[in-house]
Amino acid sequence: MNSNDEAARRAYWADQMEQGYAIVQKLIAFPVNECGERFASIPDAAAAANVEMQFSTSKIAGDLERVYFLRESLVRDVITIGREMNERGWILKIEDGFRSLDMQRQLVRKPSVFDTVLKKCIWELGGEIPSTEMMFRRAIVLTANMPKIGAHMSGSAIDISVFRRDDGTEVWRGYPYLEMSECTPMRSPFVAPEHVATRLEITAMMEKHGFIHFPFEFWHFDKDDAGMHILTGNPAPCRFGPVNWDPRTNEVTPVADPLALLNPLPVIEKEIAAALERVRTA
C-alpha cells in the first residue's frame, strides 16, 4: 500500500465518521411516537414458516446471549426475506437483534471495543494519540452510547450475514461481520467492485421489504425507526423508539430518558484512559 492510498483511506474514514456523527445529531433530535408494538421471536417464526435461517452463537458482551427478537411486524418481514433468500439459494443469518439498555451499556464498555476505536483513531491521526474529545466523538458513532441513537434498543434493527444453501459458504461481501474499518461503509471505494455489488444485491432484497441499510455498516438494516425516516427523507415521527422489553409478559415501555448516556462521560473517560494505557504498555 503506497502512502497516497493510505492517506486516501484515512481521509475517507474520517469523512465517513463525521457523516456518521452528523446522523447521530439528527437521531437525537428526531421525533418518535412509540406505538407499543410487542416483540416476536425470529427463530420461532422461521421454524413455524419452515424457512431455513441461521443465528449467531457468539456472546454480545461478556456472558450475555444475543436476543433474536424484533417488533412483531418486522419479524414477519424478516421471514419473508428469509424465504426469498432460500429460493435464491441463500440462507439469511441473523447476527444480532434486540439489545436491552444493559446489553448496550456493557457492549459500549467492552475493552476490545474501546481498543478497536482507539487503534482506528491512532491510525486516522497517522500514529498520534487522540484526545479524549476525539475518542468520545468517534465512540458515540461506533458504539451508540445513548438509547435514542441505537436502533437495536428499539427492536427495529438486525445485523446480518448470508450463506449459500448448497455448500454452506458465506456470500462474500469483502469482509465478514464484524468489520470496523474504511471498508465497512456499504459502498466503500476500498472494497472490490464485485463485493460491493454483492452487498447491494443483498441490500436490494432487504429494502424490497422496507429494511433500510445503514450507510456506514454493510451488515446493519432497520425499519420504521428514526434512522429509516432520516435516511429516506421522511419527516413524520417514527413509530419505533428505544424501549424496555419484559420478555416474560412481552410488554414494552418507552425508555424514560432516551437521551441519557448509557455510560456517563466520566465512565467513558475512564475506559478511554484504560485503552490508552493498554496501547502504551503493549
PDB file of C-alpha atoms in Angstrom:
ATOM      1  CA  MET A   1       0.000   0.000   0.000  1.00  0.00           C
ATOM      2  CA  ASN A   2       1.538   3.319  -1.027  1.00  0.00           C
ATOM      3  CA  SER A   3       1.400   6.499   1.045  1.00  0.00           C
ATOM      4  CA  ASN A   4      -1.150   8.120  -1.251  1.00  0.00           C
ATOM      5  CA  ASP A   5      -3.519   5.150  -0.853  1.00  0.00           C
ATOM      6  CA  GLU A   6      -3.025   5.177   2.919  1.00  0.00           C
ATOM      7  CA  ALA A   7      -3.783   8.891   3.049  1.00  0.00           C
ATOM      8  CA  ALA A   8      -6.897   8.366   0.924  1.00  0.00           C
ATOM      9  CA  ARG A   9      -8.095   5.626   3.253  1.00  0.00           C
ATOM     10  CA  ARG A  10      -7.593   7.826   6.314  1.00  0.00           C
ATOM     11  CA  ALA A  11      -9.370  10.744   4.669  1.00  0.00           C
ATOM     12  CA  TYR A  12     -12.294   8.557   3.654  1.00  0.00           C
ATOM     13  CA  TRP A  13     -12.591   7.048   7.138  1.00  0.00           C
ATOM     14  CA  ALA A  14     -12.539  10.494   8.770  1.00  0.00           C
ATOM     15  CA  ASP A  15     -15.185  11.774   6.368  1.00  0.00           C
ATOM     16  CA  GLN A  16     -17.432   8.767   6.979  1.00  0.00           C
ATOM     17  CA  MET A  17     -17.084   9.184  10.751  1.00  0.00           C
ATOM     18  CA  GLU A  18     -18.023  12.848  10.513  1.00  0.00           C
ATOM     19  CA  GLN A  19     -21.033  11.977   8.366  1.00  0.00           C
ATOM     20  CA  GLY A  20     -21.968   9.386  10.965  1.00  0.00           C
ATOM     21  CA  TYR A  21     -21.672  11.985  13.717  1.00  0.00           C
ATOM     22  CA  ALA A  22     -23.991  14.278  11.748  1.00  0.00           C
ATOM     23  CA  ILE A  23     -26.582  11.477  11.561  1.00  0.00           C
ATOM     24  CA  VAL A  24     -26.238  10.933  15.321  1.00  0.00           C
ATOM     25  CA  GLN A  25     -27.199  14.571  15.843  1.00  0.00           C
ATOM     26  CA  LYS A  26     -30.264  14.077  13.619  1.00  0.00           C
ATOM     27  CA  LEU A  27     -31.221  10.914  15.507  1.00  0.00           C
ATOM     28  CA  ILE A  28     -31.062  12.781  18.798  1.00  0.00           C
ATOM     29  CA  ALA A  29     -33.491  15.411  17.538  1.00  0.00           C
ATOM     30  CA  PHE A  30     -35.870  13.187  15.559  1.00  0.00           C
ATOM     31  CA  PRO A  31     -39.485  12.871  16.843  1.00  0.00           C
ATOM     32  CA  VAL A  32     -40.731   9.459  17.984  1.00  0.00           C
ATOM     33  CA  ASN A  33     -44.319   8.370  18.638  1.00  0.00           C
ATOM     34  CA  GLU A  34     -43.688   4.967  20.198  1.00  0.00           C
ATOM     35  CA  CYS A  35     -46.535   2.670  19.152  1.00  0.00           C
ATOM     36  CA  GLY A  36     -46.038  -0.002  21.807  1.00  0.00           C
ATOM     37  CA  GLU A  37     -45.914  -2.893  19.349  1.00  0.00           C
ATOM     38  CA  ARG A  38     -44.821  -6.102  21.036  1.00  0.00           C
ATOM     39  CA  PHE A  39     -41.941  -8.387  20.153  1.00  0.00           C
ATOM     40  CA  ALA A  40     -41.745 -11.756  18.407  1.00  0.00           C
ATOM     41  CA  SER A  41     -39.053 -14.430  18.147  1.00  0.00           C
ATOM     42  CA  ILE A  42     -37.291 -14.673  14.787  1.00  0.00           C
ATOM     43  CA  PRO A  43     -36.152 -18.301  15.341  1.00  0.00           C
ATOM     44  CA  ASP A  44     -39.663 -19.402  16.349  1.00  0.00           C
ATOM     45  CA  ALA A  45     -41.209 -17.642  13.364  1.00  0.00           C
ATOM     46  CA  ALA A  46     -38.658 -19.155  10.973  1.00  0.00           C
ATOM     47  CA  ALA A  47     -39.315 -22.652  12.318  1.00  0.00           C
ATOM     48  CA  ALA A  48     -43.078 -22.207  12.056  1.00  0.00           C
ATOM     49  CA  ALA A  49     -42.749 -20.984   8.463  1.00  0.00           C
ATOM     50  CA  ASN A  50     -40.243 -23.725   7.514  1.00  0.00           C
ATOM     51  CA  VAL A  51     -37.704 -21.074   6.468  1.00  0.00           C
ATOM     52  CA  GLU A  52     -34.051 -22.060   6.752  1.00  0.00           C
ATOM     53  CA  MET A  53     -32.147 -19.419   8.715  1.00  0.00           C
ATOM     54  CA  GLN A  54     -29.026 -19.246  10.863  1.00  0.00           C
ATOM     55  CA  PHE A  55     -28.333 -17.408  14.108  1.00  0.00           C
ATOM     56  CA  SER A  56     -25.013 -16.372  15.593  1.00  0.00           C
ATOM     57  CA  THR A  57     -23.941 -18.337  18.657  1.00  0.00           C
ATOM     58  CA  SER A  58     -21.419 -15.787  19.933  1.00  0.00           C
ATOM     59  CA  LYS A  59     -21.966 -13.695  23.053  1.00  0.00           C
ATOM     60  CA  ILE A  60     -22.601  -9.986  22.633  1.00  0.00           C
ATOM     61  CA  ALA A  61     -20.716  -8.824  25.734  1.00  0.00           C
ATOM     62  CA  GLY A  62     -19.286 -10.954  28.486  1.00  0.00           C
ATOM     63  CA  ASP A  63     -21.732 -13.792  29.095  1.00  0.00           C
ATOM     64  CA  LEU A  64     -24.788 -12.103  27.564  1.00  0.00           C
ATOM     65  CA  GLU A  65     -26.671 -14.119  24.960  1.00  0.00           C
ATOM     66  CA  ARG A  66     -27.881 -12.395  21.829  1.00  0.00           C
ATOM     67  CA  VAL A  67     -31.632 -11.782  21.720  1.00  0.00           C
ATOM     68  CA  TYR A  68     -33.217 -12.740  18.398  1.00  0.00           C
ATOM     69  CA  PHE A  69     -36.428 -10.808  18.878  1.00  0.00           C
ATOM     70  CA  LEU A  70     -37.801  -7.828  16.922  1.00  0.00           C
ATOM     71  CA  ARG A  71     -41.107  -5.991  16.756  1.00  0.00           C
ATOM     72  CA  GLU A  72     -43.835  -8.367  15.567  1.00  0.00           C
ATOM     73  CA  SER A  73     -44.470  -6.722  12.204  1.00  0.00           C
ATOM     74  CA  LEU A  74     -40.753  -6.666  11.407  1.00  0.00           C
ATOM     75  CA  VAL A  75     -40.347 -10.362  12.195  1.00  0.00           C
ATOM     76  CA  ARG A  76     -42.954 -11.133   9.533  1.00  0.00           C
ATOM     77  CA  ASP A  77     -40.898  -9.128   7.042  1.00  0.00           C
ATOM     78  CA  VAL A  78     -37.676 -10.900   8.054  1.00  0.00           C
ATOM     79  CA  ILE A  79     -39.308 -14.296   7.482  1.00  0.00           C
ATOM     80  CA  THR A  80     -40.446 -13.213   4.025  1.00  0.00           C
ATOM     81  CA  ILE A  81     -36.905 -12.075   3.238  1.00  0.00           C
ATOM     82  CA  GLY A  82     -35.514 -15.364   4.564  1.00  0.00           C
ATOM     83  CA  ARG A  83     -37.889 -17.333   2.349  1.00  0.00           C
ATOM     84  CA  GLU A  84     -36.903 -15.325  -0.729  1.00  0.00           C
ATOM     85  CA  MET A  85     -33.241 -15.881   0.076  1.00  0.00           C
ATOM     86  CA  ASN A  86     -33.877 -19.635   0.357  1.00  0.00           C
ATOM     87  CA  GLU A  87     -35.474 -19.517  -3.086  1.00  0.00           C
ATOM     88  CA  ARG A  88     -32.356 -17.667  -4.295  1.00  0.00           C
ATOM     89  CA  GLY A  89     -30.202 -20.468  -2.884  1.00  0.00           C
ATOM     90  CA  TRP A  90     -29.117 -18.453   0.148  1.00  0.00           C
ATOM     91  CA  ILE A  91     -29.539 -18.636   3.923  1.00  0.00           C
ATOM     92  CA  LEU A  92     -30.089 -15.467   5.937  1.00  0.00           C
ATOM     93  CA  LYS A  93     -28.013 -15.431   9.114  1.00  0.00           C
ATOM     94  CA  ILE A  94     -29.099 -13.097  11.899  1.00  0.00           C
ATOM     95  CA  GLU A  95     -26.005 -11.856  13.700  1.00  0.00           C
ATOM     96  CA  ASP A  96     -27.803  -9.616  16.190  1.00  0.00           C
ATOM     97  CA  GLY A  97     -31.284  -8.410  17.080  1.00  0.00           C
ATOM     98  CA  PHE A  98     -32.749  -6.608  20.076  1.00  0.00           C
ATOM     99  CA  ARG A  99     -30.403  -5.237  22.718  1.00  0.00           C
ATOM    100  CA  SER A 100     -31.578  -4.137  26.130  1.00  0.00           C
ATOM    101  CA  LEU A 101     -30.127  -0.968  27.592  1.00  0.00           C
ATOM    102  CA  ASP A 102     -27.969  -3.077  29.887  1.00  0.00           C
ATOM    103  CA  MET A 103     -26.661  -5.136  26.968  1.00  0.00           C
ATOM    104  CA  GLN A 104     -25.740  -1.981  25.077  1.00  0.00           C
ATOM    105  CA  ARG A 105     -24.227  -0.425  28.207  1.00  0.00           C
ATOM    106  CA  GLN A 106     -21.948  -3.427  28.662  1.00  0.00           C
ATOM    107  CA  LEU A 107     -21.109  -3.573  24.961  1.00  0.00           C
ATOM    108  CA  VAL A 108     -20.007   0.063  24.976  1.00  0.00           C
ATOM    109  CA  ARG A 109     -17.660  -0.624  27.913  1.00  0.00           C
ATOM    110  CA  LYS A 110     -16.208  -3.790  26.401  1.00  0.00           C
ATOM    111  CA  PRO A 111     -12.395  -3.332  26.389  1.00  0.00           C
ATOM    112  CA  SER A 112     -11.943  -4.795  22.924  1.00  0.00           C
ATOM    113  CA  VAL A 113     -14.451  -2.284  21.550  1.00  0.00           C
ATOM    114  CA  PHE A 114     -12.546   0.660  23.030  1.00  0.00           C
ATOM    115  CA  ASP A 115      -9.241  -0.783  21.874  1.00  0.00           C
ATOM    116  CA  THR A 116     -10.564  -1.029  18.322  1.00  0.00           C
ATOM    117  CA  VAL A 117     -11.864   2.555  18.371  1.00  0.00           C
ATOM    118  CA  LEU A 118      -8.578   3.812  19.814  1.00  0.00           C
ATOM    119  CA  LYS A 119      -6.464   1.982  17.233  1.00  0.00           C
ATOM    120  CA  LYS A 120      -8.566   3.443  14.415  1.00  0.00           C
ATOM    121  CA  CYS A 121      -8.163   6.932  15.881  1.00  0.00           C
ATOM    122  CA  ILE A 122      -4.381   6.486  16.132  1.00  0.00           C
ATOM    123  CA  TRP A 123      -4.323   5.264  12.545  1.00  0.00           C
ATOM    124  CA  GLU A 124      -6.535   8.173  11.421  1.00  0.00           C
ATOM    125  CA  LEU A 125      -4.066  10.611  13.037  1.00  0.00           C
ATOM    126  CA  GLY A 126      -1.050   8.995  11.437  1.00  0.00           C
ATOM    127  CA  GLY A 127       0.256   7.469  14.657  1.00  0.00           C
ATOM    128  CA  GLU A 128      -0.613  10.202  17.151  1.00  0.00           C
ATOM    129  CA  ILE A 129      -2.556   9.533  20.348  1.00  0.00           C
ATOM    130  CA  PRO A 130      -6.051  11.053  20.031  1.00  0.00           C
ATOM    131  CA  SER A 131      -7.582  13.453  22.502  1.00  0.00           C
ATOM    132  CA  THR A 132     -10.385  12.335  24.803  1.00  0.00           C
ATOM    133  CA  GLU A 133     -12.723  14.586  22.827  1.00  0.00           C
ATOM    134  CA  MET A 134     -11.873  12.834  19.548  1.00  0.00           C
ATOM    135  CA  MET A 135     -12.301   9.400  21.121  1.00  0.00           C
ATOM    136  CA  PHE A 136     -15.694  10.387  22.506  1.00  0.00           C
ATOM    137  CA  ARG A 137     -16.761  11.736  19.097  1.00  0.00           C
ATOM    138  CA  ARG A 138     -15.756   8.544  17.307  1.00  0.00           C
ATOM    139  CA  ALA A 139     -17.038   6.218  20.017  1.00  0.00           C
ATOM    140  CA  ILE A 140     -20.563   7.639  20.052  1.00  0.00           C
ATOM    141  CA  VAL A 141     -20.829   6.905  16.319  1.00  0.00           C
ATOM    142  CA  LEU A 142     -19.371   3.409  16.580  1.00  0.00           C
ATOM    143  CA  THR A 143     -20.880   2.213  19.871  1.00  0.00           C
ATOM    144  CA  ALA A 144     -24.250   4.059  20.361  1.00  0.00           C
ATOM    145  CA  ASN A 145     -23.832   5.143  23.970  1.00  0.00           C
ATOM    146  CA  MET A 146     -27.365   6.575  24.063  1.00  0.00           C
ATOM    147  CA  PRO A 147     -30.736   4.783  23.682  1.00  0.00           C
ATOM    148  CA  LYS A 148     -32.082   7.280  21.151  1.00  0.00           C
ATOM    149  CA  ILE A 149     -29.307   6.605  18.646  1.00  0.00           C
ATOM    150  CA  GLY A 150     -29.185   2.792  18.814  1.00  0.00           C
ATOM    151  CA  ALA A 151     -31.822   1.066  16.680  1.00  0.00           C
ATOM    152  CA  HIS A 152     -31.126  -2.308  18.284  1.00  0.00           C
ATOM    153  CA  MET A 153     -32.558  -0.865  21.507  1.00  0.00           C
ATOM    154  CA  SER A 154     -35.779  -0.084  19.612  1.00  0.00           C
ATOM    155  CA  GLY A 155     -36.209  -3.673  18.458  1.00  0.00           C
ATOM    156  CA  SER A 156     -36.151  -2.352  14.906  1.00  0.00           C
ATOM    157  CA  ALA A 157     -32.719  -3.419  13.634  1.00  0.00           C
ATOM    158  CA  ILE A 158     -30.870  -6.565  12.671  1.00  0.00           C
ATOM    159  CA  ASP A 159     -27.289  -7.299  11.707  1.00  0.00           C
ATOM    160  CA  ILE A 160     -26.982  -9.966   9.027  1.00  0.00           C
ATOM    161  CA  SER A 161     -24.714 -12.222   7.029  1.00  0.00           C
ATOM    162  CA  VAL A 162     -25.713 -14.505   4.146  1.00  0.00           C
ATOM    163  CA  PHE A 163     -24.612 -18.060   3.325  1.00  0.00           C
ATOM    164  CA  ARG A 164     -25.142 -20.465   0.412  1.00  0.00           C
ATOM    165  CA  ARG A 165     -27.516 -23.394   0.886  1.00  0.00           C
ATOM    166  CA  ASP A 166     -25.599 -25.807  -1.333  1.00  0.00           C
ATOM    167  CA  ASP A 167     -22.158 -25.690   0.273  1.00  0.00           C
ATOM    168  CA  GLY A 168     -22.542 -23.528   3.399  1.00  0.00           C
ATOM    169  CA  THR A 169     -20.002 -20.927   2.300  1.00  0.00           C
ATOM    170  CA  GLU A 170     -20.551 -17.258   3.019  1.00  0.00           C
ATOM    171  CA  VAL A 171     -21.870 -14.993   0.290  1.00  0.00           C
ATOM    172  CA  TRP A 172     -18.802 -12.822   0.430  1.00  0.00           C
ATOM    173  CA  ARG A 173     -19.149  -9.082   0.924  1.00  0.00           C
ATOM    174  CA  GLY A 174     -15.448  -8.317   1.020  1.00  0.00           C
ATOM    175  CA  TYR A 175     -15.242  -8.685   4.795  1.00  0.00           C
ATOM    176  CA  PRO A 176     -17.058 -10.729   7.422  1.00  0.00           C
ATOM    177  CA  TYR A 177     -19.299  -9.477  10.176  1.00  0.00           C
ATOM    178  CA  LEU A 178     -17.977  -7.649  12.266  1.00  0.00           C
ATOM    179  CA  GLU A 179     -15.516  -5.362  10.421  1.00  0.00           C
ATOM    180  CA  MET A 180     -14.656  -1.853  11.632  1.00  0.00           C
ATOM    181  CA  SER A 181     -12.544  -0.011   9.082  1.00  0.00           C
ATOM    182  CA  GLU A 182     -12.677   2.170   5.999  1.00  0.00           C
ATOM    183  CA  CYS A 183     -14.030  -0.943   4.240  1.00  0.00           C
ATOM    184  CA  THR A 184     -17.135  -1.106   6.463  1.00  0.00           C
ATOM    185  CA  PRO A 185     -19.342   1.508   4.710  1.00  0.00           C
ATOM    186  CA  MET A 186     -21.724  -0.105   2.241  1.00  0.00           C
ATOM    187  CA  ARG A 187     -20.201   1.499  -0.848  1.00  0.00           C
ATOM    188  CA  SER A 188     -16.602   1.805   0.319  1.00  0.00           C
ATOM    189  CA  PRO A 189     -14.272   2.523  -2.621  1.00  0.00           C
ATOM    190  CA  PHE A 190     -11.694   0.284  -0.918  1.00  0.00           C
ATOM    191  CA  VAL A 191     -13.793  -2.839  -1.391  1.00  0.00           C
ATOM    192  CA  ALA A 192     -13.585  -4.757  -4.669  1.00  0.00           C
ATOM    193  CA  PRO A 193     -16.425  -3.828  -7.059  1.00  0.00           C
ATOM    194  CA  GLU A 194     -17.743  -7.395  -7.159  1.00  0.00           C
ATOM    195  CA  HIS A 195     -18.075  -7.417  -3.375  1.00  0.00           C
ATOM    196  CA  VAL A 196     -19.836  -4.055  -3.349  1.00  0.00           C
ATOM    197  CA  ALA A 197     -22.190  -5.490  -5.969  1.00  0.00           C
ATOM    198  CA  THR A 198     -22.910  -8.451  -3.665  1.00  0.00           C
ATOM    199  CA  ARG A 199     -23.586  -6.088  -0.775  1.00  0.00           C
ATOM    200  CA  LEU A 200     -26.029  -4.158  -2.928  1.00  0.00           C
ATOM    201  CA  GLU A 201     -27.747  -7.343  -4.164  1.00  0.00           C
ATOM    202  CA  ILE A 202     -28.377  -8.369  -0.562  1.00  0.00           C
ATOM    203  CA  THR A 203     -29.457  -4.816   0.263  1.00  0.00           C
ATOM    204  CA  ALA A 204     -31.992  -4.865  -2.564  1.00  0.00           C
ATOM    205  CA  MET A 205     -33.606  -7.983  -1.085  1.00  0.00           C
ATOM    206  CA  MET A 206     -33.795  -6.306   2.329  1.00  0.00           C
ATOM    207  CA  GLU A 207     -35.028  -2.958   1.070  1.00  0.00           C
ATOM    208  CA  LYS A 208     -37.725  -4.618  -1.055  1.00  0.00           C
ATOM    209  CA  HIS A 209     -39.438  -5.264   2.285  1.00  0.00           C
ATOM    210  CA  GLY A 210     -38.686  -1.895   3.850  1.00  0.00           C
ATOM    211  CA  PHE A 211     -35.476  -2.577   5.752  1.00  0.00           C
ATOM    212  CA  ILE A 212     -33.142   0.338   5.026  1.00  0.00           C
ATOM    213  CA  HIS A 213     -29.381  -0.122   5.107  1.00  0.00           C
ATOM    214  CA  PHE A 214     -27.222   1.965   7.410  1.00  0.00           C
ATOM    215  CA  PRO A 215     -24.653   3.560   5.053  1.00  0.00           C
ATOM    216  CA  PHE A 216     -21.705   3.094   7.408  1.00  0.00           C
ATOM    217  CA  GLU A 217     -22.174  -0.615   8.201  1.00  0.00           C
ATOM    218  CA  PHE A 218     -22.758  -3.079   5.379  1.00  0.00           C
ATOM    219  CA  TRP A 219     -24.425  -5.592   7.706  1.00  0.00           C
ATOM    220  CA  HIS A 220     -26.973  -3.346   9.514  1.00  0.00           C
ATOM    221  CA  PHE A 221     -30.604  -2.848   8.454  1.00  0.00           C
ATOM    222  CA  ASP A 222     -33.521  -1.218  10.245  1.00  0.00           C
ATOM    223  CA  LYS A 223     -37.149  -0.294   9.659  1.00  0.00           C
ATOM    224  CA  ASP A 224     -39.803   2.134  10.944  1.00  0.00           C
ATOM    225  CA  ASP A 225     -37.455   3.933  13.316  1.00  0.00           C
ATOM    226  CA  ALA A 226     -35.726   7.319  13.340  1.00  0.00           C
ATOM    227  CA  GLY A 227     -32.803   6.066  11.269  1.00  0.00           C
ATOM    228  CA  MET A 228     -35.056   4.843   8.487  1.00  0.00           C
ATOM    229  CA  HIS A 229     -37.047   8.087   8.438  1.00  0.00           C
ATOM    230  CA  ILE A 230     -33.886  10.185   8.293  1.00  0.00           C
ATOM    231  CA  LEU A 231     -32.281   8.117   5.543  1.00  0.00           C
ATOM    232  CA  THR A 232     -35.454   8.103   3.432  1.00  0.00           C
ATOM    233  CA  GLY A 233     -36.247  11.787   3.985  1.00  0.00           C
ATOM    234  CA  ASN A 234     -39.485  11.141   5.874  1.00  0.00           C
ATOM    235  CA  PRO A 235     -40.004  13.962   8.432  1.00  0.00           C
ATOM    236  CA  ALA A 236     -43.015  12.327  10.137  1.00  0.00           C
ATOM    237  CA  PRO A 237     -42.473  10.937  13.653  1.00  0.00           C
ATOM    238  CA  CYS A 238     -41.374   7.308  13.586  1.00  0.00           C
ATOM    239  CA  ARG A 239     -43.286   4.595  15.432  1.00  0.00           C
ATOM    240  CA  PHE A 240     -40.397   2.690  16.995  1.00  0.00           C
ATOM    241  CA  GLY A 241     -38.111   4.212  19.616  1.00  0.00           C
ATOM    242  CA  PRO A 242     -35.914   2.793  22.387  1.00  0.00           C
ATOM    243  CA  VAL A 243     -37.897   0.623  24.782  1.00  0.00           C
ATOM    244  CA  ASN A 244     -37.622  -1.556  27.820  1.00  0.00           C
ATOM    245  CA  TRP A 245     -38.954  -5.014  26.981  1.00  0.00           C
ATOM    246  CA  ASP A 246     -40.169  -7.567  29.515  1.00  0.00           C
ATOM    247  CA  PRO A 247     -39.706 -10.999  27.887  1.00  0.00           C
ATOM    248  CA  ARG A 248     -41.986 -12.624  30.491  1.00  0.00           C
ATOM    249  CA  THR A 249     -45.042 -10.512  29.635  1.00  0.00           C
ATOM    250  CA  ASN A 250     -43.985  -9.195  26.196  1.00  0.00           C
ATOM    251  CA  GLU A 251     -44.781  -5.691  27.403  1.00  0.00           C
ATOM    252  CA  VAL A 252     -42.817  -2.763  26.011  1.00  0.00           C
ATOM    253  CA  THR A 253     -42.468   0.640  27.626  1.00  0.00           C
ATOM    254  CA  PRO A 254     -40.663   3.651  26.171  1.00  0.00           C
ATOM    255  CA  VAL A 255     -37.304   4.445  27.729  1.00  0.00           C
ATOM    256  CA  ALA A 256     -37.924   7.265  30.206  1.00  0.00           C
ATOM    257  CA  ASP A 257     -34.907   9.339  29.154  1.00  0.00           C
ATOM    258  CA  PRO A 258     -33.755   8.245  25.687  1.00  0.00           C
ATOM    259  CA  LEU A 259     -31.054  10.944  25.619  1.00  0.00           C
ATOM    260  CA  ALA A 260     -29.346   9.866  28.837  1.00  0.00           C
ATOM    261  CA  LEU A 261     -25.889   8.440  28.247  1.00  0.00           C
ATOM    262  CA  LEU A 262     -25.781   4.719  28.976  1.00  0.00           C
ATOM    263  CA  ASN A 263     -22.287   5.271  30.322  1.00  0.00           C
ATOM    264  CA  PRO A 264     -21.763   8.795  31.682  1.00  0.00           C
ATOM    265  CA  LEU A 265     -18.820  10.817  30.444  1.00  0.00           C
ATOM    266  CA  PRO A 266     -16.606  10.023  33.483  1.00  0.00           C
ATOM    267  CA  VAL A 267     -17.069   6.304  32.758  1.00  0.00           C
ATOM    268  CA  ILE A 268     -16.217   6.817  29.080  1.00  0.00           C
ATOM    269  CA  GLU A 269     -13.158   8.861  30.023  1.00  0.00           C
ATOM    270  CA  LYS A 270     -12.027   6.042  32.338  1.00  0.00           C
ATOM    271  CA  GLU A 271     -12.414   3.469  29.549  1.00  0.00           C
ATOM    272  CA  ILE A 272     -10.527   5.705  27.133  1.00  0.00           C
ATOM    273  CA  ALA A 273      -7.696   6.097  29.657  1.00  0.00           C
ATOM    274  CA  ALA A 274      -7.564   2.315  30.155  1.00  0.00           C
ATOM    275  CA  ALA A 275      -7.437   1.741  26.398  1.00  0.00           C
ATOM    276  CA  LEU A 276      -4.644   4.313  26.050  1.00  0.00           C
ATOM    277  CA  GLU A 277      -2.696   2.591  28.810  1.00  0.00           C
ATOM    278  CA  ARG A 278      -3.092  -0.793  27.101  1.00  0.00           C
ATOM    279  CA  VAL A 279      -1.707   0.692  23.896  1.00  0.00           C
ATOM    280  CA  ARG A 280       1.240   2.347  25.663  1.00  0.00           C
ATOM    281  CA  THR A 281       2.234  -0.833  27.519  1.00  0.00           C
ATOM    282  CA  ALA A 282       1.644  -3.247  24.645  1.00  0.00           C
TER     283      ALA A 282
END
